PDB file of N, CA and C in Angstrom:
ATOM      1  N   THR A 466     -21.073  -5.187 -14.336  1.00  0.00           N
ATOM      2  CA  THR A 466     -20.896  -6.616 -14.507  1.00  0.00           C
ATOM      3  C   THR A 466     -20.254  -7.247 -13.285  1.00  0.00           C
ATOM      4  N   LEU A 467     -19.328  -6.539 -12.701  1.00  0.00           N
ATOM      5  CA  LEU A 467     -18.637  -7.047 -11.508  1.00  0.00           C
ATOM      6  C   LEU A 467     -19.153  -6.301 -10.283  1.00  0.00           C
ATOM      7  N   THR A 468     -20.422  -6.450  -9.964  1.00  0.00           N
ATOM      8  CA  THR A 468     -21.068  -5.634  -8.944  1.00  0.00           C
ATOM      9  C   THR A 468     -20.520  -5.848  -7.546  1.00  0.00           C
ATOM     10  N   ASP A 469     -19.979  -7.004  -7.254  1.00  0.00           N
ATOM     11  CA  ASP A 469     -19.443  -7.254  -5.920  1.00  0.00           C
ATOM     12  C   ASP A 469     -17.984  -6.842  -5.782  1.00  0.00           C
ATOM     13  N   ASP A 470     -17.365  -6.423  -6.856  1.00  0.00           N
ATOM     14  CA  ASP A 470     -15.959  -6.030  -6.856  1.00  0.00           C
ATOM     15  C   ASP A 470     -15.818  -4.637  -6.253  1.00  0.00           C
ATOM     16  N   GLN A 471     -14.923  -4.472  -5.300  1.00  0.00           N
ATOM     17  CA  GLN A 471     -14.717  -3.189  -4.635  1.00  0.00           C
ATOM     18  C   GLN A 471     -13.808  -2.252  -5.422  1.00  0.00           C
ATOM     19  N   GLU A 472     -13.031  -2.767  -6.381  1.00  0.00           N
ATOM     20  CA  GLU A 472     -12.177  -1.911  -7.192  1.00  0.00           C
ATOM     21  C   GLU A 472     -13.023  -1.168  -8.215  1.00  0.00           C
ATOM     22  N   ARG A 473     -12.645   0.097  -8.449  1.00  0.00           N
ATOM     23  CA  ARG A 473     -13.368   0.896  -9.445  1.00  0.00           C
ATOM     24  C   ARG A 473     -12.573   0.955 -10.733  1.00  0.00           C
ATOM     25  N   THR A 474     -13.265   0.871 -11.829  1.00  0.00           N
ATOM     26  CA  THR A 474     -12.674   1.022 -13.147  1.00  0.00           C
ATOM     27  C   THR A 474     -13.508   2.040 -13.911  1.00  0.00           C
ATOM     28  N   LEU A 475     -12.837   3.009 -14.499  1.00  0.00           N
ATOM     29  CA  LEU A 475     -13.525   4.017 -15.302  1.00  0.00           C
ATOM     30  C   LEU A 475     -13.149   3.802 -16.758  1.00  0.00           C
ATOM     31  N   MET A 476     -14.137   3.844 -17.640  1.00  0.00           N
ATOM     32  CA  MET A 476     -13.845   3.632 -19.053  1.00  0.00           C
ATOM     33  C   MET A 476     -14.808   4.412 -19.920  1.00  0.00           C
ATOM     34  N   LYS A 477     -14.324   4.713 -21.131  1.00  0.00           N
ATOM     35  CA  LYS A 477     -15.126   5.486 -22.074  1.00  0.00           C
ATOM     36  C   LYS A 477     -14.708   5.124 -23.494  1.00  0.00           C
ATOM     37  N   LEU A 478     -15.684   5.014 -24.368  1.00  0.00           N
ATOM     38  CA  LEU A 478     -15.427   4.888 -25.803  1.00  0.00           C
ATOM     39  C   LEU A 478     -15.744   6.232 -26.448  1.00  0.00           C
ATOM     40  N   VAL A 479     -14.901   6.665 -27.363  1.00  0.00           N
ATOM     41  CA  VAL A 479     -15.140   7.891 -28.117  1.00  0.00           C
ATOM     42  C   VAL A 479     -15.616   7.463 -29.505  1.00  0.00           C
ATOM     43  N   VAL A 480     -16.849   7.850 -29.848  1.00  0.00           N
ATOM     44  CA  VAL A 480     -17.483   7.383 -31.081  1.00  0.00           C
ATOM     45  C   VAL A 480     -17.933   8.581 -31.921  1.00  0.00           C
ATOM     46  N   ASP A 481     -17.647   8.544 -33.211  1.00  0.00           N
ATOM     47  CA  ASP A 481     -18.125   9.567 -34.141  1.00  0.00           C
ATOM     48  C   ASP A 481     -19.617   9.334 -34.355  1.00  0.00           C
ATOM     49  N   ALA A 482     -20.432  10.297 -33.958  1.00  0.00           N
ATOM     50  CA  ALA A 482     -21.886  10.137 -34.032  1.00  0.00           C
ATOM     51  C   ALA A 482     -22.388   9.990 -35.465  1.00  0.00           C
ATOM     52  N   LYS A 483     -21.689  10.567 -36.428  1.00  0.00           N
ATOM     53  CA  LYS A 483     -22.142  10.500 -37.820  1.00  0.00           C
ATOM     54  C   LYS A 483     -21.811   9.165 -38.486  1.00  0.00           C
ATOM     55  N   THR A 484     -20.647   8.615 -38.178  1.00  0.00           N
ATOM     56  CA  THR A 484     -20.202   7.389 -38.860  1.00  0.00           C
ATOM     57  C   THR A 484     -20.300   6.143 -37.996  1.00  0.00           C
ATOM     58  N   ASP A 485     -20.497   6.320 -36.690  1.00  0.00           N
ATOM     59  CA  ASP A 485     -20.543   5.222 -35.713  1.00  0.00           C
ATOM     60  C   ASP A 485     -19.170   4.588 -35.488  1.00  0.00           C
ATOM     61  N   ARG A 486     -18.136   5.160 -36.074  1.00  0.00           N
ATOM     62  CA  ARG A 486     -16.782   4.609 -35.927  1.00  0.00           C
ATOM     63  C   ARG A 486     -16.223   4.932 -34.541  1.00  0.00           C
ATOM     64  N   VAL A 487     -15.617   3.941 -33.919  1.00  0.00           N
ATOM     65  CA  VAL A 487     -14.960   4.146 -32.626  1.00  0.00           C
ATOM     66  C   VAL A 487     -13.615   4.814 -32.898  1.00  0.00           C
ATOM     67  N   LEU A 488     -13.428   6.002 -32.327  1.00  0.00           N
ATOM     68  CA  LEU A 488     -12.216   6.787 -32.555  1.00  0.00           C
ATOM     69  C   LEU A 488     -11.166   6.568 -31.482  1.00  0.00           C
ATOM     70  N   GLY A 489     -11.601   6.149 -30.303  1.00  0.00           N
ATOM     71  CA  GLY A 489     -10.643   5.940 -29.224  1.00  0.00           C
ATOM     72  C   GLY A 489     -11.320   5.411 -27.981  1.00  0.00           C
ATOM     73  N   CYS A 490     -10.513   5.154 -26.971  1.00  0.00           N
ATOM     74  CA  CYS A 490     -11.042   4.679 -25.695  1.00  0.00           C
ATOM     75  C   CYS A 490     -10.157   5.188 -24.568  1.00  0.00           C
ATOM     76  N   HIS A 491     -10.753   5.300 -23.400  1.00  0.00           N
ATOM     77  CA  HIS A 491     -10.036   5.692 -22.202  1.00  0.00           C
ATOM     78  C   HIS A 491     -10.356   4.654 -21.136  1.00  0.00           C
ATOM     79  N   MET A 492      -9.376   4.297 -20.342  1.00  0.00           N
ATOM     80  CA  MET A 492      -9.615   3.358 -19.247  1.00  0.00           C
ATOM     81  C   MET A 492      -8.616   3.612 -18.139  1.00  0.00           C
ATOM     82  N   VAL A 493      -9.132   3.667 -16.915  1.00  0.00           N
ATOM     83  CA  VAL A 493      -8.307   3.777 -15.720  1.00  0.00           C
ATOM     84  C   VAL A 493      -8.767   2.676 -14.776  1.00  0.00           C
ATOM     85  N   GLY A 494      -7.858   1.818 -14.369  1.00  0.00           N
ATOM     86  CA  GLY A 494      -8.213   0.750 -13.448  1.00  0.00           C
ATOM     87  C   GLY A 494      -7.297  -0.438 -13.625  1.00  0.00           C
ATOM     88  N   PRO A 495      -7.553  -1.492 -12.855  1.00  0.00           N
ATOM     89  CA  PRO A 495      -6.731  -2.694 -12.932  1.00  0.00           C
ATOM     90  C   PRO A 495      -6.720  -3.275 -14.349  1.00  0.00           C
ATOM     91  N   ASP A 496      -5.555  -3.672 -14.793  1.00  0.00           N
ATOM     92  CA  ASP A 496      -5.371  -4.314 -16.100  1.00  0.00           C
ATOM     93  C   ASP A 496      -5.712  -3.421 -17.286  1.00  0.00           C
ATOM     94  N   ALA A 497      -5.752  -2.107 -17.083  1.00  0.00           N
ATOM     95  CA  ALA A 497      -6.100  -1.183 -18.167  1.00  0.00           C
ATOM     96  C   ALA A 497      -5.166  -1.345 -19.360  1.00  0.00           C
ATOM     97  N   GLY A 498      -3.883  -1.469 -19.116  1.00  0.00           N
ATOM     98  CA  GLY A 498      -2.922  -1.597 -20.208  1.00  0.00           C
ATOM     99  C   GLY A 498      -3.179  -2.802 -21.081  1.00  0.00           C
ATOM    100  N   GLU A 499      -3.503  -3.913 -20.470  1.00  0.00           N
ATOM    101  CA  GLU A 499      -3.782  -5.140 -21.228  1.00  0.00           C
ATOM    102  C   GLU A 499      -5.074  -5.022 -22.032  1.00  0.00           C
ATOM    103  N   ILE A 500      -6.080  -4.426 -21.435  1.00  0.00           N
ATOM    104  CA  ILE A 500      -7.385  -4.333 -22.089  1.00  0.00           C
ATOM    105  C   ILE A 500      -7.358  -3.322 -23.233  1.00  0.00           C
ATOM    106  N   VAL A 501      -6.796  -2.144 -22.980  1.00  0.00           N
ATOM    107  CA  VAL A 501      -6.766  -1.095 -23.997  1.00  0.00           C
ATOM    108  C   VAL A 501      -5.936  -1.523 -25.202  1.00  0.00           C
ATOM    109  N   GLN A 502      -4.895  -2.279 -24.965  1.00  0.00           N
ATOM    110  CA  GLN A 502      -4.065  -2.749 -26.070  1.00  0.00           C
ATOM    111  C   GLN A 502      -4.891  -3.583 -27.056  1.00  0.00           C
ATOM    112  N   SER A 503      -5.767  -4.421 -26.546  1.00  0.00           N
ATOM    113  CA  SER A 503      -6.588  -5.235 -27.444  1.00  0.00           C
ATOM    114  C   SER A 503      -7.641  -4.386 -28.157  1.00  0.00           C
ATOM    115  N   LEU A 504      -8.138  -3.353 -27.493  1.00  0.00           N
ATOM    116  CA  LEU A 504      -9.103  -2.467 -28.141  1.00  0.00           C
ATOM    117  C   LEU A 504      -8.457  -1.672 -29.264  1.00  0.00           C
ATOM    118  N   ALA A 505      -7.177  -1.374 -29.120  1.00  0.00           N
ATOM    119  CA  ALA A 505      -6.463  -0.610 -30.147  1.00  0.00           C
ATOM    120  C   ALA A 505      -6.500  -1.326 -31.495  1.00  0.00           C
ATOM    121  N   ILE A 506      -6.482  -2.634 -31.486  1.00  0.00           N
ATOM    122  CA  ILE A 506      -6.545  -3.405 -32.735  1.00  0.00           C
ATOM    123  C   ILE A 506      -7.878  -3.153 -33.438  1.00  0.00           C
ATOM    124  N   ALA A 507      -8.961  -3.233 -32.691  1.00  0.00           N
ATOM    125  CA  ALA A 507     -10.286  -3.003 -33.274  1.00  0.00           C
ATOM    126  C   ALA A 507     -10.427  -1.570 -33.773  1.00  0.00           C
ATOM    127  N   ILE A 508      -9.916  -0.622 -33.013  1.00  0.00           N
ATOM    128  CA  ILE A 508     -10.014   0.783 -33.407  1.00  0.00           C
ATOM    129  C   ILE A 508      -9.200   1.034 -34.671  1.00  0.00           C
ATOM    130  N   LYS A 509      -7.994   0.516 -34.717  1.00  0.00           N
ATOM    131  CA  LYS A 509      -7.137   0.692 -35.899  1.00  0.00           C
ATOM    132  C   LYS A 509      -7.772   0.043 -37.133  1.00  0.00           C
ATOM    133  N   ALA A 510      -8.509  -1.028 -36.944  1.00  0.00           N
ATOM    134  CA  ALA A 510      -9.172  -1.716 -38.056  1.00  0.00           C
ATOM    135  C   ALA A 510     -10.453  -1.009 -38.501  1.00  0.00           C
ATOM    136  N   GLY A 511     -10.837   0.065 -37.805  1.00  0.00           N
ATOM    137  CA  GLY A 511     -12.015   0.835 -38.202  1.00  0.00           C
ATOM    138  C   GLY A 511     -13.327   0.330 -37.649  1.00  0.00           C
ATOM    139  N   ALA A 512     -13.291  -0.367 -36.539  1.00  0.00           N
ATOM    140  CA  ALA A 512     -14.517  -0.924 -35.953  1.00  0.00           C
ATOM    141  C   ALA A 512     -15.514   0.178 -35.603  1.00  0.00           C
ATOM    142  N   THR A 513     -16.781  -0.148 -35.792  1.00  0.00           N
ATOM    143  CA  THR A 513     -17.855   0.767 -35.413  1.00  0.00           C
ATOM    144  C   THR A 513     -18.393   0.376 -34.038  1.00  0.00           C
ATOM    145  N   LYS A 514     -19.220   1.250 -33.472  1.00  0.00           N
ATOM    146  CA  LYS A 514     -19.845   0.942 -32.185  1.00  0.00           C
ATOM    147  C   LYS A 514     -20.740  -0.286 -32.333  1.00  0.00           C
ATOM    148  N   GLN A 515     -21.365  -0.440 -33.486  1.00  0.00           N
ATOM    149  CA  GLN A 515     -22.212  -1.618 -33.712  1.00  0.00           C
ATOM    150  C   GLN A 515     -21.403  -2.902 -33.642  1.00  0.00           C
ATOM    151  N   VAL A 516     -20.178  -2.880 -34.150  1.00  0.00           N
ATOM    152  CA  VAL A 516     -19.304  -4.058 -34.060  1.00  0.00           C
ATOM    153  C   VAL A 516     -19.033  -4.382 -32.592  1.00  0.00           C
ATOM    154  N   PHE A 517     -18.765  -3.348 -31.782  1.00  0.00           N
ATOM    155  CA  PHE A 517     -18.563  -3.573 -30.349  1.00  0.00           C
ATOM    156  C   PHE A 517     -19.835  -4.151 -29.733  1.00  0.00           C
ATOM    157  N   ASP A 518     -21.002  -3.592 -30.088  1.00  0.00           N
ATOM    158  CA  ASP A 518     -22.277  -4.067 -29.536  1.00  0.00           C
ATOM    159  C   ASP A 518     -22.553  -5.524 -29.904  1.00  0.00           C
ATOM    160  N   ASP A 519     -22.123  -5.932 -31.084  1.00  0.00           N
ATOM    161  CA  ASP A 519     -22.364  -7.298 -31.552  1.00  0.00           C
ATOM    162  C   ASP A 519     -21.351  -8.312 -31.026  1.00  0.00           C
ATOM    163  N   THR A 520     -20.375  -7.838 -30.278  1.00  0.00           N
ATOM    164  CA  THR A 520     -19.318  -8.701 -29.748  1.00  0.00           C
ATOM    165  C   THR A 520     -19.713  -9.235 -28.377  1.00  0.00           C
ATOM    166  N   ILE A 521     -19.451 -10.490 -28.138  1.00  0.00           N
ATOM    167  CA  ILE A 521     -19.713 -11.091 -26.830  1.00  0.00           C
ATOM    168  C   ILE A 521     -18.447 -10.960 -25.998  1.00  0.00           C
ATOM    169  N   GLY A 522     -18.568 -10.297 -24.855  1.00  0.00           N
ATOM    170  CA  GLY A 522     -17.417 -10.084 -23.982  1.00  0.00           C
ATOM    171  C   GLY A 522     -17.157 -11.275 -23.085  1.00  0.00           C
ATOM    172  N   VAL A 523     -15.920 -11.392 -22.658  1.00  0.00           N
ATOM    173  CA  VAL A 523     -15.544 -12.445 -21.711  1.00  0.00           C
ATOM    174  C   VAL A 523     -16.124 -12.072 -20.350  1.00  0.00           C
ATOM    175  N   HIS A 524     -16.884 -12.964 -19.756  1.00  0.00           N
ATOM    176  CA  HIS A 524     -17.576 -12.693 -18.491  1.00  0.00           C
ATOM    177  C   HIS A 524     -17.018 -13.565 -17.380  1.00  0.00           C
ATOM    178  N   PRO A 525     -16.794 -13.092 -16.200  1.00  0.00           N
ATOM    179  CA  PRO A 525     -16.894 -11.703 -15.776  1.00  0.00           C
ATOM    180  C   PRO A 525     -15.526 -11.015 -15.820  1.00  0.00           C
ATOM    181  N   THR A 526     -15.402  -9.996 -16.589  1.00  0.00           N
ATOM    182  CA  THR A 526     -14.180  -9.196 -16.628  1.00  0.00           C
ATOM    183  C   THR A 526     -14.546  -7.738 -16.850  1.00  0.00           C
ATOM    184  N   ALA A 527     -13.633  -6.852 -16.497  1.00  0.00           N
ATOM    185  CA  ALA A 527     -13.852  -5.429 -16.748  1.00  0.00           C
ATOM    186  C   ALA A 527     -13.909  -5.157 -18.243  1.00  0.00           C
ATOM    187  N   ALA A 528     -13.161  -5.911 -19.045  1.00  0.00           N
ATOM    188  CA  ALA A 528     -13.142  -5.701 -20.494  1.00  0.00           C
ATOM    189  C   ALA A 528     -14.528  -5.879 -21.109  1.00  0.00           C
ATOM    190  N   GLU A 529     -15.356  -6.673 -20.480  1.00  0.00           N
ATOM    191  CA  GLU A 529     -16.713  -6.912 -20.971  1.00  0.00           C
ATOM    192  C   GLU A 529     -17.505  -5.605 -21.068  1.00  0.00           C
ATOM    193  N   GLU A 530     -17.193  -4.652 -20.221  1.00  0.00           N
ATOM    194  CA  GLU A 530     -17.929  -3.390 -20.200  1.00  0.00           C
ATOM    195  C   GLU A 530     -17.827  -2.645 -21.527  1.00  0.00           C
ATOM    196  N   PHE A 531     -16.698  -2.762 -22.223  1.00  0.00           N
ATOM    197  CA  PHE A 531     -16.541  -2.047 -23.485  1.00  0.00           C
ATOM    198  C   PHE A 531     -17.517  -2.527 -24.556  1.00  0.00           C
ATOM    199  N   VAL A 532     -17.998  -3.729 -24.469  1.00  0.00           N
ATOM    200  CA  VAL A 532     -18.947  -4.234 -25.466  1.00  0.00           C
ATOM    201  C   VAL A 532     -20.380  -4.255 -24.949  1.00  0.00           C
ATOM    202  N   THR A 533     -20.594  -3.757 -23.729  1.00  0.00           N
ATOM    203  CA  THR A 533     -21.956  -3.670 -23.203  1.00  0.00           C
ATOM    204  C   THR A 533     -22.369  -2.230 -22.923  1.00  0.00           C
ATOM    205  N   MET A 534     -21.531  -1.248 -23.269  1.00  0.00           N
ATOM    206  CA  MET A 534     -21.899   0.163 -23.095  1.00  0.00           C
ATOM    207  C   MET A 534     -23.065   0.473 -24.018  1.00  0.00           C
ATOM    208  N   ARG A 535     -24.134   1.021 -23.472  1.00  0.00           N
ATOM    209  CA  ARG A 535     -25.311   1.301 -24.289  1.00  0.00           C
ATOM    210  C   ARG A 535     -25.776   2.756 -24.218  1.00  0.00           C
ATOM    211  N   THR A 536     -25.432   3.499 -23.188  1.00  0.00           N
ATOM    212  CA  THR A 536     -25.940   4.850 -23.009  1.00  0.00           C
ATOM    213  C   THR A 536     -24.924   5.883 -23.462  1.00  0.00           C
ATOM    214  N   PRO A 537     -25.197   6.571 -24.576  1.00  0.00           N
ATOM    215  CA  PRO A 537     -24.246   7.589 -25.034  1.00  0.00           C
ATOM    216  C   PRO A 537     -24.317   8.844 -24.175  1.00  0.00           C
ATOM    217  N   ALA A 538     -23.187   9.475 -24.012  1.00  0.00           N
ATOM    218  CA  ALA A 538     -23.097  10.768 -23.328  1.00  0.00           C
ATOM    219  C   ALA A 538     -22.606  11.762 -24.366  1.00  0.00           C
ATOM    220  N   LYS A 539     -23.485  12.648 -24.811  1.00  0.00           N
ATOM    221  CA  LYS A 539     -23.129  13.594 -25.872  1.00  0.00           C
ATOM    222  C   LYS A 539     -22.595  14.883 -25.273  1.00  0.00           C
ATOM    223  N   ARG A 540     -21.540  15.392 -25.921  1.00  0.00           N
ATOM    224  CA  ARG A 540     -20.965  16.675 -25.479  1.00  0.00           C
ATOM    225  C   ARG A 540     -20.715  17.545 -26.659  1.00  0.00           C
TER     226      ARG A 540
END
């Protein structure tokens, strides 16, 4: 989303594949503490990945990436 930004931000959502529930998130980068704190509310409330997908993110911000992640990485 922020293609011209030289700062790197790494982030990941941990999702239960069977229930679609978001179990946690990881973020390293500018403003990570502020962004992750707001995600904790959604996670504690039991939000699913679909809820994240249906959410419109504030553009342009790094936080927007959490609601536009589409490619799962299975391990």
